[in-house]
XYZ file of C-alpha atoms in Angstrom:
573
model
C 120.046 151.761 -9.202
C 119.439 154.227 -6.523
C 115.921 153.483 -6.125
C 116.805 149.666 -6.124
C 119.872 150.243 -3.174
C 118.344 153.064 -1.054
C 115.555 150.727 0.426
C 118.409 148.513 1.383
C 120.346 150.969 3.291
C 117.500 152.098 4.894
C 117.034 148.037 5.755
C 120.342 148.032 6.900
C 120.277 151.346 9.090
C 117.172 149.450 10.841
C 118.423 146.228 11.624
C 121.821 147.497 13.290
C 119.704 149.868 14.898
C 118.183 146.816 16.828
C 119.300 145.971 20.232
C 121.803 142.925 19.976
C 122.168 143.286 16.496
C 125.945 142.455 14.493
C 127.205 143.486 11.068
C 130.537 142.302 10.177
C 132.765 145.367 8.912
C 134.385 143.138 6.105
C 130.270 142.395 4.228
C 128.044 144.654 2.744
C 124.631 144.073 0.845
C 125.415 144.783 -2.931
C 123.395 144.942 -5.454
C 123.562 141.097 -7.728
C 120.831 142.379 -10.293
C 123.559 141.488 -12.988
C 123.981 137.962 -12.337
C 120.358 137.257 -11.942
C 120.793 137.588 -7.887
C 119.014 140.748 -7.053
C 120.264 141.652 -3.407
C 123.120 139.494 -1.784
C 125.609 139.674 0.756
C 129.452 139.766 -0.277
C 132.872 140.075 1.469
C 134.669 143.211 1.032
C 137.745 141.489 2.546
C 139.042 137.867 3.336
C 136.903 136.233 6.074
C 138.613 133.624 7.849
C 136.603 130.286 8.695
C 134.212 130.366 11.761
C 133.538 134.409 11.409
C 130.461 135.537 13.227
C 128.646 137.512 9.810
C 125.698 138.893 11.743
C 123.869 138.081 14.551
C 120.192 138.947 14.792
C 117.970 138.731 18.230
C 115.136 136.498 18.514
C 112.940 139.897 19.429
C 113.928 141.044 16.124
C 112.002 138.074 14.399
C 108.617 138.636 13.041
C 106.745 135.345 14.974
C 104.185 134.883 17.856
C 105.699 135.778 20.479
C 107.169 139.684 19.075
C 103.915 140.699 17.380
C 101.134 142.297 19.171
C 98.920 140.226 16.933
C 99.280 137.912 19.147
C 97.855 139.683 22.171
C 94.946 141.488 19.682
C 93.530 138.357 19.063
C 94.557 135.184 21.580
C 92.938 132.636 20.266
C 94.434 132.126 17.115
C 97.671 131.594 19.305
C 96.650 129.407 21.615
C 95.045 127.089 19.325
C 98.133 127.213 17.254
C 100.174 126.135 20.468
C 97.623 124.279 22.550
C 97.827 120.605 23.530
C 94.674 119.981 25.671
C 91.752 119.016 23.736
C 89.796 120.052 26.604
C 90.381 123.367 26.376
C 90.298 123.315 22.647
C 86.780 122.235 23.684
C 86.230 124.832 25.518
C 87.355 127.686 23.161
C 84.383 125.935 20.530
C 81.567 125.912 22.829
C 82.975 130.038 23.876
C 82.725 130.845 20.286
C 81.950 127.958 17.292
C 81.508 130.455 14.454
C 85.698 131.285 15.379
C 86.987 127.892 15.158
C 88.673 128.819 12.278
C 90.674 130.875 15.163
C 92.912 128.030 16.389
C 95.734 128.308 13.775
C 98.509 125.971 13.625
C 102.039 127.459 12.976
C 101.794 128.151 9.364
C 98.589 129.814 9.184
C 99.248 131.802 12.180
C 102.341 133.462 10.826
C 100.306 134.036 7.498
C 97.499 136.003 9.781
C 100.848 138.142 11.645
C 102.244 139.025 8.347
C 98.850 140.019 6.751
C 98.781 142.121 9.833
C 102.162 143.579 10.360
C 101.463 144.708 5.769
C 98.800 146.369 6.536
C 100.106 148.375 9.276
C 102.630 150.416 6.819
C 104.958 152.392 8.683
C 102.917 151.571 12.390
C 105.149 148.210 11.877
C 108.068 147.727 13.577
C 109.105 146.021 10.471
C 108.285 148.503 7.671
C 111.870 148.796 6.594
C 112.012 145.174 6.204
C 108.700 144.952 4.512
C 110.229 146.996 1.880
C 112.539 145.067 0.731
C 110.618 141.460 0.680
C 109.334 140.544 -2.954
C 105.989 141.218 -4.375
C 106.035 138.921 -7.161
C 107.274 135.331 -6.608
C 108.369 132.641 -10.019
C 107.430 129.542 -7.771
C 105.300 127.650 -10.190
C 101.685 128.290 -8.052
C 102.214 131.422 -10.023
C 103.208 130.289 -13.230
C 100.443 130.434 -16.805
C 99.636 127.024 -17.931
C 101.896 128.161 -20.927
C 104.823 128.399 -18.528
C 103.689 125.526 -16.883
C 103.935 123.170 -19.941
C 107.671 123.846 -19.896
C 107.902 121.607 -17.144
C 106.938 119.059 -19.278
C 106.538 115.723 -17.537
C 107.990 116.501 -14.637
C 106.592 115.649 -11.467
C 106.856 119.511 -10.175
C 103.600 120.154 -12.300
C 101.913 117.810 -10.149
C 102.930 119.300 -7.058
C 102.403 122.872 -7.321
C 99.098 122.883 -5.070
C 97.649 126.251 -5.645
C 94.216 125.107 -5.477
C 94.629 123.623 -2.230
C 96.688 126.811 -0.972
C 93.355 128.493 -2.366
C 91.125 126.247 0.124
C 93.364 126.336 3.579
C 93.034 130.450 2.858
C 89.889 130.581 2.401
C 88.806 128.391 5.300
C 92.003 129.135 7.787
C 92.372 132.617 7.325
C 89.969 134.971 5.396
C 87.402 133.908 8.393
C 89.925 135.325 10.959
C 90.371 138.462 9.403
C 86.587 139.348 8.577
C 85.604 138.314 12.268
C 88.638 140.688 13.345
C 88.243 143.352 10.498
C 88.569 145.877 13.331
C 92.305 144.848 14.365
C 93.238 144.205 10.874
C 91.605 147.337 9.262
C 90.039 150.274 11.440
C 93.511 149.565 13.687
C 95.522 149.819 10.761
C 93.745 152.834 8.884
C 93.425 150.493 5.950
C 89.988 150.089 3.868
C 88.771 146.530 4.195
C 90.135 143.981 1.385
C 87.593 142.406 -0.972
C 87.714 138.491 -0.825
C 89.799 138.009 -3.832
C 92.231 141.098 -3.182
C 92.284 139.170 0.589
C 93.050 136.248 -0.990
C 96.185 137.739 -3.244
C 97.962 138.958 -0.071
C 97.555 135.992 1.424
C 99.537 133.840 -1.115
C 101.760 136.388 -0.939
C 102.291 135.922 2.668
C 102.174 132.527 2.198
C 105.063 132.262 -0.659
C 107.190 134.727 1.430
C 107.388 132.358 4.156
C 107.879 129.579 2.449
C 111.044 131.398 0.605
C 112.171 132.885 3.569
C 110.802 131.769 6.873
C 112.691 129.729 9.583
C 111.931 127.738 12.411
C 112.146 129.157 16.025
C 112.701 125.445 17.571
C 115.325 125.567 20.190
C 117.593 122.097 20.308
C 119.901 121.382 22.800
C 122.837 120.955 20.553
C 122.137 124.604 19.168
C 122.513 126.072 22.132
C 126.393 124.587 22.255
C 128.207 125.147 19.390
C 124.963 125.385 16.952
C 127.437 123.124 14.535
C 123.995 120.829 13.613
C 122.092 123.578 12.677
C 123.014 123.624 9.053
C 121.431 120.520 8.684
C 118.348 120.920 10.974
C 117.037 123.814 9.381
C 117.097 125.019 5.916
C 117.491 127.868 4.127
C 114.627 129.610 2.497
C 114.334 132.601 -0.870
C 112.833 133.641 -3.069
C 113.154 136.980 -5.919
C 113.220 140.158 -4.806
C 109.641 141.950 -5.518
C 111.023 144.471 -7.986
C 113.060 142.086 -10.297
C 111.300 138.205 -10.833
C 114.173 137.221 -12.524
C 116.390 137.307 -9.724
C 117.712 134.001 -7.724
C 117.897 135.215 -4.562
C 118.007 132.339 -2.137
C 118.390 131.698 1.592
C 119.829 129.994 4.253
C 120.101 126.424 6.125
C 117.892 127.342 8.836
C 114.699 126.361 7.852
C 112.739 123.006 9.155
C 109.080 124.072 8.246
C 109.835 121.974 4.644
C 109.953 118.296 4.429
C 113.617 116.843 3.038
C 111.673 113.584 1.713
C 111.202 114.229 -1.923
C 109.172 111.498 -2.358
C 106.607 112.560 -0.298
C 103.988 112.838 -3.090
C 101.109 113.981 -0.745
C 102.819 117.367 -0.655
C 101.734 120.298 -2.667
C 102.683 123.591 -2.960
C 103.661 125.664 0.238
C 100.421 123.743 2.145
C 102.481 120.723 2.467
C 104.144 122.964 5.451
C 101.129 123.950 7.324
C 101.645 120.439 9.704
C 104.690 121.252 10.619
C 104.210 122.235 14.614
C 107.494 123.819 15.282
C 107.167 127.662 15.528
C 107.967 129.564 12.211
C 109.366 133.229 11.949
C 110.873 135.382 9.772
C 114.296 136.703 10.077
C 115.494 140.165 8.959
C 119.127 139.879 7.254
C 119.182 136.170 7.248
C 117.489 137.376 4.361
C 119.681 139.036 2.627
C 121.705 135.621 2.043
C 121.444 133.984 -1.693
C 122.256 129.985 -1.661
C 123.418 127.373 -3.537
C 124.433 123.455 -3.437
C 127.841 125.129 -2.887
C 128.252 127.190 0.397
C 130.148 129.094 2.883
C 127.736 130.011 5.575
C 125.162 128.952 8.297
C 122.855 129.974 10.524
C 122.537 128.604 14.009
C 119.825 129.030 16.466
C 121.028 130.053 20.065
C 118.606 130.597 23.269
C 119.083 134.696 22.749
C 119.752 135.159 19.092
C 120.634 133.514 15.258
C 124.237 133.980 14.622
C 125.712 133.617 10.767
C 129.126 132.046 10.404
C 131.674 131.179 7.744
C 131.977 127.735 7.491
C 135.091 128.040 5.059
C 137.828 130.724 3.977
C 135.790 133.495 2.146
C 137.745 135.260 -0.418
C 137.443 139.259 -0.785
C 134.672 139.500 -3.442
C 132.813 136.379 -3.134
C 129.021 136.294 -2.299
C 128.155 134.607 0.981
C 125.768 131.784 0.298
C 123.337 129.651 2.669
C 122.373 126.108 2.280
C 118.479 124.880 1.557
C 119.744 121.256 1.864
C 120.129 118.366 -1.022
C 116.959 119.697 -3.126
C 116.882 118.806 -6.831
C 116.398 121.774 -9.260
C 112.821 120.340 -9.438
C 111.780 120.917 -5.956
C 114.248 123.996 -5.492
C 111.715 125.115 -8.103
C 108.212 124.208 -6.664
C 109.114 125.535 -2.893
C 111.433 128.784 -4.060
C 110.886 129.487 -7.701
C 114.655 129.002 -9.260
C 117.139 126.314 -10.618
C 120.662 126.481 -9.990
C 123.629 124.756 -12.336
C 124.941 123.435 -9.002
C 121.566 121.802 -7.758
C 121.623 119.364 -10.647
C 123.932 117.549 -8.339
C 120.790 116.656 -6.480
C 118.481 116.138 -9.524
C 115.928 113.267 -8.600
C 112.843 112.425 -11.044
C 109.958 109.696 -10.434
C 109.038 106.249 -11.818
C 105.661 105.487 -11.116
C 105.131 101.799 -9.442
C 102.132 101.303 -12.428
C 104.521 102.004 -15.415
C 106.462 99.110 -13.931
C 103.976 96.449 -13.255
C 101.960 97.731 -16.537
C 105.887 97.241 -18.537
C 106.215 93.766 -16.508
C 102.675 92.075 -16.995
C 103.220 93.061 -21.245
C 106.570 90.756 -20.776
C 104.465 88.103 -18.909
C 101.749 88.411 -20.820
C 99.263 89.293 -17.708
C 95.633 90.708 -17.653
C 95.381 93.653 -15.685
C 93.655 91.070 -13.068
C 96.777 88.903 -12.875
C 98.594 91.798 -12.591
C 97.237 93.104 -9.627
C 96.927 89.985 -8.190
C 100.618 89.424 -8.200
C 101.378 92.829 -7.254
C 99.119 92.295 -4.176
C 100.700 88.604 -3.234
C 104.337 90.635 -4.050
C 106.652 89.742 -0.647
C 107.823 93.498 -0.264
C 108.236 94.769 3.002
C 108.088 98.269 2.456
C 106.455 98.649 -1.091
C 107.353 102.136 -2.555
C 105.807 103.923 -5.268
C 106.602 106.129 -6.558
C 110.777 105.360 -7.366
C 112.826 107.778 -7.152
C 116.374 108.069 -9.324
C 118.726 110.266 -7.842
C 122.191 111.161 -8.983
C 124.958 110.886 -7.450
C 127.296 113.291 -5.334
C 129.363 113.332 -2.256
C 129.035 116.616 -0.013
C 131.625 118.391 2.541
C 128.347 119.162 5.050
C 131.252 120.451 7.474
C 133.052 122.794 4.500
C 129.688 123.179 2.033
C 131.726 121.772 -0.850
C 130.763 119.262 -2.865
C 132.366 116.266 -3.837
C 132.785 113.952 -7.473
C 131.793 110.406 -6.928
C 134.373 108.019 -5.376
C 134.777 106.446 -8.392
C 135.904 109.576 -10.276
C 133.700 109.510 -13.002
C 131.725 112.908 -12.933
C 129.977 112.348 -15.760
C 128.497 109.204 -14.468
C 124.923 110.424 -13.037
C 123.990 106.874 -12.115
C 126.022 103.632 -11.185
C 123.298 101.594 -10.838
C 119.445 101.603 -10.732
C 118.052 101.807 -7.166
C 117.943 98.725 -5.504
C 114.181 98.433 -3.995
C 113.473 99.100 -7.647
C 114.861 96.215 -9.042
C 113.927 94.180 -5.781
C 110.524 95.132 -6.077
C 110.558 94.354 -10.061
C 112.082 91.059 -8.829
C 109.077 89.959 -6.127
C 106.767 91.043 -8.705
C 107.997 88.806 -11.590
C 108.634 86.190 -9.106
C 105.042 85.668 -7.771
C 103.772 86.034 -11.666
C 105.409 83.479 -12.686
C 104.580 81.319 -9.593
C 100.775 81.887 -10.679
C 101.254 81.253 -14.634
C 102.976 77.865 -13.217
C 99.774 77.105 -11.531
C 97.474 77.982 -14.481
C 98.923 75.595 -16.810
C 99.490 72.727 -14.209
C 95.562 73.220 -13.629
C 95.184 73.533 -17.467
C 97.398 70.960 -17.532
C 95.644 68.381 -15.149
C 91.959 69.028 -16.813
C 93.239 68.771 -20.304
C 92.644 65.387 -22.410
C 95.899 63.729 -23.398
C 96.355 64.042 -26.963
C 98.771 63.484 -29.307
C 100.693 66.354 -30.075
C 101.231 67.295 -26.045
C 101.742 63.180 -25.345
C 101.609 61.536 -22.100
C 103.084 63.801 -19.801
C 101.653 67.025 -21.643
C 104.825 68.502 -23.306
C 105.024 69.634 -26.632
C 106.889 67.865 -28.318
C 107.497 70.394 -31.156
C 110.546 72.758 -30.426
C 109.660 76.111 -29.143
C 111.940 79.274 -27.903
C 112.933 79.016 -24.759
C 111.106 80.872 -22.371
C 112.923 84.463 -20.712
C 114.101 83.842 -17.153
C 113.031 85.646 -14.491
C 116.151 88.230 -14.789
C 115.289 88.757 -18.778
C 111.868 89.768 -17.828
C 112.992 91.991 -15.014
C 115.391 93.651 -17.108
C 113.200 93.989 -20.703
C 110.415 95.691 -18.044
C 112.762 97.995 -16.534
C 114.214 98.994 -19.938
C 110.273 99.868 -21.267
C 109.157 101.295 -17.957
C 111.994 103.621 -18.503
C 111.950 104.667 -21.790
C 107.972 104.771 -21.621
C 108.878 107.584 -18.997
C 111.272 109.410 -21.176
C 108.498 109.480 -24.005
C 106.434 111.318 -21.801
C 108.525 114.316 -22.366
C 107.885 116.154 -26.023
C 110.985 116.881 -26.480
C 114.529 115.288 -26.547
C 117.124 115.291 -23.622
C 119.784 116.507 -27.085
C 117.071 119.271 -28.580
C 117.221 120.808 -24.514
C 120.386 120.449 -24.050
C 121.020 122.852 -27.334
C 118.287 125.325 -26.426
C 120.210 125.991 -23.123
C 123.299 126.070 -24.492
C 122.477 128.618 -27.556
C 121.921 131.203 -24.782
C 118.633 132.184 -26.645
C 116.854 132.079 -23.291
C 117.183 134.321 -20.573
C 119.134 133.434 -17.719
C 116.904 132.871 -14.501
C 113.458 133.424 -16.404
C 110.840 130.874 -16.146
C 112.053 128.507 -19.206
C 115.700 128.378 -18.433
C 114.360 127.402 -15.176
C 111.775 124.759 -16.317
C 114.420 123.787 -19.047
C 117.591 123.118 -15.865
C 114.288 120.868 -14.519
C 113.570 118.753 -17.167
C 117.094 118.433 -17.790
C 117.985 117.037 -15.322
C 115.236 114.392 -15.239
C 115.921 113.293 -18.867
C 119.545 112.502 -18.019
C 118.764 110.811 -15.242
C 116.037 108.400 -17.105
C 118.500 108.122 -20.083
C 121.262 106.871 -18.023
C 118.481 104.627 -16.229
C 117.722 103.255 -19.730
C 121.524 102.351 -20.477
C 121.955 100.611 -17.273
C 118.492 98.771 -17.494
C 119.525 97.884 -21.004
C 122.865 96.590 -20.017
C 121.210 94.292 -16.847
C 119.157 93.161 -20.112
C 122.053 92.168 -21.715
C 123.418 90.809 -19.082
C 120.526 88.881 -18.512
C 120.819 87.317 -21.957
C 124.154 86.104 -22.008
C 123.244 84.313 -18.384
C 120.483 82.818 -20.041
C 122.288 80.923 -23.243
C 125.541 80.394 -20.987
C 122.747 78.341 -18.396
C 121.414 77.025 -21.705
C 124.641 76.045 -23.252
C 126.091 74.738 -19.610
C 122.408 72.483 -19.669
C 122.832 71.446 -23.383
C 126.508 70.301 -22.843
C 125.861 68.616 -19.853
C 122.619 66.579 -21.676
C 125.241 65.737 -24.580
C 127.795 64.372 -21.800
C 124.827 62.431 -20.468
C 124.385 60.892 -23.493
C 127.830 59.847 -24.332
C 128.384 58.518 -21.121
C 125.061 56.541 -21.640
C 126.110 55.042 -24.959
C 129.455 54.292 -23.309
C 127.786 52.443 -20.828
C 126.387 50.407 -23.410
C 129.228 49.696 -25.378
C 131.070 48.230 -22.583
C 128.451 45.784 -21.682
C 129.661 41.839 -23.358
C 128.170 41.462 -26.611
C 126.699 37.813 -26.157
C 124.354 40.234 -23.280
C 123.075 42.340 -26.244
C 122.081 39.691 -28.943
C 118.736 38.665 -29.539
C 118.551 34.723 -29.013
């Protein structure tokens, strides 16, 4: 345990050993290997609400501006921060074989942490070095085995470690071979083969995306810093010694995109557009996080200042805030699932499983399917859907909330709205077309006499589904066409987790909290579809019933009619 802790004291001797630097007397870092946690931050006494924690200077911060990086090579600064295309102009013609120089914010800080590594103890940051992690369980480094665990879940098709590959090998491996004399005769350090390059550089790249946060200044920060919880989020990852721990990190983050449906997005490259500054931030750190939490971080002008957002009681951990991330994409961008993140559990419908689902029910050819899907009045046509539980959060307390309508257990209410409108348009214009088909068919056909003068059959046929049958039966497939795509049941999970057979914050129980998730979300999906089907049905014969009645009254009333007429007016003469 020793050789786990003493690294951290020696972190913590260092950072109060900054100018400007706090440390609340009532928290200490502890050592959370037992619960899966690895390092955390916990109160050793009750901490009332708005507490200062820590405070930690901006010239503290590993960025642009506090490494001499930075003033080693220019260029890959100023093209991260310039503007003027001119001058970007200017820097090509100066030197084309180093346009790989001009860096934007992500890249850059990859390049200054490569840097500051290699340096050892010539960093000013060695003592924080030592305690970031060297191995990471975000799934860019998973086996295909582990992989597979994930199942159908969209997460496998985000993880973007080929593409990470590519912006390293043409953003910063150039940099570093045309510099190898500031990265490796400055440092003392013998020059990195390509792949071994390539290694630290995901490295680099993962730790930032676990812990980095961005250095924008707002307005309303520099007040009371009360929005910064949720203008920045909070970034972890494991500790390098133990990859099973969930360390996680704070609300202070805005290099990652909240949109989860922003399918584009792989891996930690999804983050390299992002054009606010990026740093990282000794002891902000040290905080784990959860859907559940009791702390910020807030960016001032000088420094980043922790605070208790709630009451902490003696001997709880102090957690940060990443935001409303499902376990999935907790997973993909930090490498962990929490019980409490299910709350925000989301999982994907593709728009093709739909229309594919909806022209079987209409009978379509994938040419008429398209066509309708194209003609579809949808103003903002989305694909793919996304279902999302339901929760309620305390932003202001970092508690969260059961549904207004009390039922916890509910995950879903109702199916998402575009959904069904877009389901609706779709069936609408099909339908529409069909209608024209057979009045064309209809028109160019030779009377006969089965169809009869004005082309109806005269023999009885089921009635055809309404619009709001065929909605609902394409929903219900879609749906359960999406659950199939998992191998194994929502009940068979659910009793693998709960048998305790697998380890607590390994890869599986992580994949398995995923998938999870997604399968009770698509079952309840199913229900509800199934129910609108239902639904749907019953509208159907009650319009068919009301129509029938109504034809019957017709009738009567006719033959009333004619029974009232004199009789003389009805003979024959």
């Amino acid at each position: 345990m020793d050789d786990f802790m003493q690294p951290t004291r020696a972190f913590l001797d260092w950072f109060r050993a900054w100018p400007g630097t706090t440390f609340h007397n009532d928290i200490e870092i502890v050592d959370l290997r037992a619960r899966g946690a690895g390092r955390g931050i916990v109160a050793k006494r009750d901490i009332p609400v708005d507490t200062v924690l820590f405070t930690i200077p901006r010239k503290a911060i590993i960025s642009a501006t506090t490494s001499e990086l930075a003033t080693l090579i220019p260029a890959i600064v100023q093209g991260a921060d310039c503007k003027d295309e001119d001058k970007v102009e200017d820097e090509e013609d100066e030197d084309e074989d180093l346009s790989s120089s001009r860096q934007d914010p992500w890249t850059l800080l990859i390049l200054i942490m490569i840097y500051e590594y290699l340096r050892g103890d010539q960093s000013p940051w060695k003592p924080y070095f030592d305690i970031l992690p060297a191995v990471f369980d975000t799934p860019m480094f998973w086996t295909d085995d582990e992989l597979q665990e994930l199942q159908a879940s969209p997460v496998v098709g985000r993880v973007g470690r080929a593409e990470a590959d590519e912006m390293i090998r043409t953003k910063v491996l150039p940099v570093v071979r045309a510099h190898s004399d500031v990265f490796f005769d400055k440092t003392g350090v013998t020059p990195l083969d390509d792949d071994a390059l390539l290694q630290l550089a995901h490295r680099m790249g993962s730790t930032i995306m676990a812990y980095s946060f961005s250095l924008d200044k707002d307005d309303e920060e520099e007040g009371d810093g009360n929005d910064a919880k949720t203008e920045q989020k909070d970034v972890e990852m494991k500790d390098g010694d133990d990859a099973e721990k969930e360390h996680e990190h704070g609300p202070n983050c805005d290099h990652d995109h909240d949109d989860e449906s922003d399918d584009d997005s792989t891996g930690w490259v999804e983050d390299k557009d992002d054009q606010l500054p990026l740093g990282m931030v000794p002891m902000a750190d040290m905080l784990n996080a959860d859907a559940e939490f009791n702390a910020h971080i807030a960016h001032g002008v000088d420094v980043l200042t922790a605070t208790a957002v709630r009451h902490i009681r003696a001997g709880d951990e102090i957690l940060n805030y990443y935001g409303p991330l499902s376990n999935g994409e907790l997973l993909r961008r930090y490498g962990y699932a929490t019980e409490k993140h299910a709350f925000f559990d989301a999982v994907d419908v593709p728009w093709s499983l739909l229309q594919n689902s909806l022209a079987k029910q209409l009978h379509l050819l994938p040419a008429e399917a398209a066509k309708a899907a194209t003609a579809a009045d949808v103003d903002e046509f989305e694909d793919p859907f996304m279902l999302d539980r339901e929760f309620d959060e305390d932003e202001a307390t970092g508690q969260l909330k059961a549904p207004e309508n009390g039922i916890s257990s509910t995950l879903l209410s109702e199916l998402p709205l575009t959904l069904v409108r877009q389901a609706r348009a779709f069936v609408k214009v099909a339908l529409r077309q069909q209608q024209k088909r057979r009045e064309k068919a209809l028109a160019n056909a030779p009377k006969n006499k089965q169809t009869g003068k004005n082309g109806k059959n005269s023999k009885t046929q089921t009635p055809p589904k309404t619009e709001k049958e065929l909605v609902a039966a394409g929903l219900a497939n879609a749906l359960k066409e999406r659950l199939d795509e998992y191998p194994t049941s929502l009940a068979a999970d659910s009793a693998l987790l709960e048998s305790g057979s697998v380890v607590a914050g390994s890869r599986l129980h992580s994949a398995l909290r995923v998938r999870l998730g997604e399968k009770g979300l698509l079952t309840e999906a199913i229900k509800l579809a199934k129910l609108m089907e239902l639904d749907a049905k019953d509208e159907a014969k009650a319009a068919a019933k009301a129509d029938k009645d109504a034809l019957k009254t017709k009738k009567t009333e006719r033959r009333g009619d004619d029974d009232s007429q004199p009789s003389g007016k009805r003979q024959k003469r």
